[in-house]
Amino acid sequence: MTHPRYLIVGASGVLGSRLHAAIGDHAVVTYCSHAIPGGVRFDAATMRLSDVVLRGREPFSHAFLMQGVTNIDACARDPAGTREVNVKATCRVIDDLVEHGVTPVFASSDAVFGGERGSWTEDDLPHPILTYGRQKLEVEDYLAAKNSPWLVARLAKVVGTRRSGDILEEWMEKLDAGAPIRCATDQVFSPVHVADAVQALMRLAAGAHSGVFNVGGPAAVTRLELLRTLIEEVRKYRAPSSQVITCSLRDFAFAEARPLDTSMSPVKLQAALGAVCRDMKAACEQAAAVRYAELSGAQQAAAPAARA
């Protein structure tokens, strides 16, 4: 059986590395500043994908575009500089892919929505209030003008990443330390487990789907609801004493005001792939089980050494 060949541009990040692990040997991967064993160094700001990767290789069916500046505040503080990477360089990559008959799969964001309401669908008109969201939308529009196949995956907040600034692990660190947790009550989103996001991307590509797809969890939750769900799961292993301090998202000192409701409808993705994304109770259950199983194992391993 012939397997499709994939290219992952920017495979050193959290999602890109997980996608690489799932695809395995059927993917060629690039990195910019963080080397990957077997990867190809590619700086989209100064290099052309045609010269570095595409020429002289067997053809790819799809290329997952994961590269770019993803820090929202960094984009707000340097809109021109980050646009060079997130928009101009990405559009050059898209041009090279299209020229070589490769379908681009662009990792966009729920940040393309303004946040004044929720349950956004793929047919709703985006109107981002964040610089990062405007950059993502500019690339989406560039793709939409192409006459060749393309995919856009609007990713919600990704959880379950572990040791990568994941919100669940960050909260569990504070719960274990008994540290207070400030949590917004007015932020609504559709978090997605990283493994489910990877499966959605792979299945969209394998099924030759095209167009825009929301890739988020099956239900909208508030940030506070997500925290409370996690605390319930942590209580199966220990008794957290952290004080939860509720506040507004507007109380945090971000470089730009964040959209309040970026929850997205999962209907189109479910129609295309079936139920692919777990709910946040299952995500929190898994995160707590993995963390406390590891901690318990480390404690048991340390006990004989301490007695010796």
JSON list of N, CA and C in Angstrom, two decimals, residues 44-45 78-92 135:
[
{"chain": "A", "resi": 44, "resn": "ALA", "atom": "N", "xyz": [11.79, 30.44, 6.94]},
{"chain": "A", "resi": 44, "resn": "ALA", "atom": "CA", "xyz": [10.87, 30.94, 5.92]},
{"chain": "A", "resi": 44, "resn": "ALA", "atom": "C", "xyz": [11.08, 32.41, 5.61]},
{"chain": "A", "resi": 45, "resn": "ALA", "atom": "N", "xyz": [11.69, 33.14, 6.55]},
{"chain": "A", "resi": 45, "resn": "ALA", "atom": "CA", "xyz": [11.90, 34.57, 6.34]},
{"chain": "A", "resi": 45, "resn": "ALA", "atom": "C", "xyz": [13.03, 34.85, 5.37]},
{"chain": "A", "resi": 78, "resn": "ASP", "atom": "N", "xyz": [5.10, 43.91, 18.18]},
{"chain": "A", "resi": 78, "resn": "ASP", "atom": "CA", "xyz": [5.88, 44.09, 16.96]},
{"chain": "A", "resi": 78, "resn": "ASP", "atom": "C", "xyz": [5.07, 43.62, 15.76]},
{"chain": "A", "resi": 79, "resn": "PRO", "atom": "N", "xyz": [4.01, 44.35, 15.43]},
{"chain": "A", "resi": 79, "resn": "PRO", "atom": "CA", "xyz": [3.14, 43.89, 14.34]},
{"chain": "A", "resi": 79, "resn": "PRO", "atom": "C", "xyz": [3.84, 43.81, 12.99]},
{"chain": "A", "resi": 80, "resn": "ALA", "atom": "N", "xyz": [4.72, 44.76, 12.71]},
{"chain": "A", "resi": 80, "resn": "ALA", "atom": "CA", "xyz": [5.40, 44.74, 11.41]},
{"chain": "A", "resi": 80, "resn": "ALA", "atom": "C", "xyz": [6.40, 43.60, 11.32]},
{"chain": "A", "resi": 81, "resn": "GLY", "atom": "N", "xyz": [7.20, 43.44, 12.38]},
{"chain": "A", "resi": 81, "resn": "GLY", "atom": "CA", "xyz": [8.21, 42.38, 12.36]},
{"chain": "A", "resi": 81, "resn": "GLY", "atom": "C", "xyz": [7.60, 41.00, 12.33]},
{"chain": "A", "resi": 82, "resn": "THR", "atom": "N", "xyz": [6.57, 40.76, 13.13]},
{"chain": "A", "resi": 82, "resn": "THR", "atom": "CA", "xyz": [5.95, 39.44, 13.14]},
{"chain": "A", "resi": 82, "resn": "THR", "atom": "C", "xyz": [5.14, 39.19, 11.87]},
{"chain": "A", "resi": 83, "resn": "ARG", "atom": "N", "xyz": [4.65, 40.24, 11.24]},
{"chain": "A", "resi": 83, "resn": "ARG", "atom": "CA", "xyz": [3.93, 40.06, 9.98]},
{"chain": "A", "resi": 83, "resn": "ARG", "atom": "C", "xyz": [4.87, 39.55, 8.89]},
{"chain": "A", "resi": 84, "resn": "GLU", "atom": "N", "xyz": [6.12, 39.96, 8.92]},
{"chain": "A", "resi": 84, "resn": "GLU", "atom": "CA", "xyz": [7.10, 39.46, 7.96]},
{"chain": "A", "resi": 84, "resn": "GLU", "atom": "C", "xyz": [7.18, 37.94, 8.00]},
{"chain": "A", "resi": 85, "resn": "VAL", "atom": "N", "xyz": [7.09, 37.39, 9.22]},
{"chain": "A", "resi": 85, "resn": "VAL", "atom": "CA", "xyz": [7.18, 35.94, 9.39]},
{"chain": "A", "resi": 85, "resn": "VAL", "atom": "C", "xyz": [5.83, 35.27, 9.20]},
{"chain": "A", "resi": 86, "resn": "ASN", "atom": "N", "xyz": [4.82, 35.80, 9.91]},
{"chain": "A", "resi": 86, "resn": "ASN", "atom": "CA", "xyz": [3.52, 35.13, 9.96]},
{"chain": "A", "resi": 86, "resn": "ASN", "atom": "C", "xyz": [2.70, 35.28, 8.68]},
{"chain": "A", "resi": 87, "resn": "VAL", "atom": "N", "xyz": [2.94, 36.35, 7.94]},
{"chain": "A", "resi": 87, "resn": "VAL", "atom": "CA", "xyz": [2.16, 36.57, 6.72]},
{"chain": "A", "resi": 87, "resn": "VAL", "atom": "C", "xyz": [3.01, 36.46, 5.46]},
{"chain": "A", "resi": 88, "resn": "LYS", "atom": "N", "xyz": [3.98, 37.36, 5.34]},
{"chain": "A", "resi": 88, "resn": "LYS", "atom": "CA", "xyz": [4.73, 37.41, 4.09]},
{"chain": "A", "resi": 88, "resn": "LYS", "atom": "C", "xyz": [5.50, 36.11, 3.83]},
{"chain": "A", "resi": 89, "resn": "ALA", "atom": "N", "xyz": [6.22, 35.62, 4.84]},
{"chain": "A", "resi": 89, "resn": "ALA", "atom": "CA", "xyz": [6.99, 34.40, 4.65]},
{"chain": "A", "resi": 89, "resn": "ALA", "atom": "C", "xyz": [6.07, 33.21, 4.41]},
{"chain": "A", "resi": 90, "resn": "THR", "atom": "N", "xyz": [4.95, 33.16, 5.13]},
{"chain": "A", "resi": 90, "resn": "THR", "atom": "CA", "xyz": [4.01, 32.05, 4.97]},
{"chain": "A", "resi": 90, "resn": "THR", "atom": "C", "xyz": [3.40, 32.06, 3.57]},
{"chain": "A", "resi": 91, "resn": "CYS", "atom": "N", "xyz": [3.09, 33.23, 3.07]},
{"chain": "A", "resi": 91, "resn": "CYS", "atom": "CA", "xyz": [2.52, 33.31, 1.71]},
{"chain": "A", "resi": 91, "resn": "CYS", "atom": "C", "xyz": [3.53, 32.87, 0.66]},
{"chain": "A", "resi": 92, "resn": "ARG", "atom": "N", "xyz": [4.82, 33.16, 0.88]},
{"chain": "A", "resi": 92, "resn": "ARG", "atom": "CA", "xyz": [5.84, 32.66, -0.05]},
{"chain": "A", "resi": 92, "resn": "ARG", "atom": "C", "xyz": [5.91, 31.13, -0.01]},
{"chain": "A", "resi": 135, "resn": "GLN", "atom": "N", "xyz": [-3.24, 38.62, 11.40]},
{"chain": "A", "resi": 135, "resn": "GLN", "atom": "CA", "xyz": [-2.21, 37.97, 10.58]},
{"chain": "A", "resi": 135, "resn": "GLN", "atom": "C", "xyz": [-2.69, 36.62, 10.09]}
]
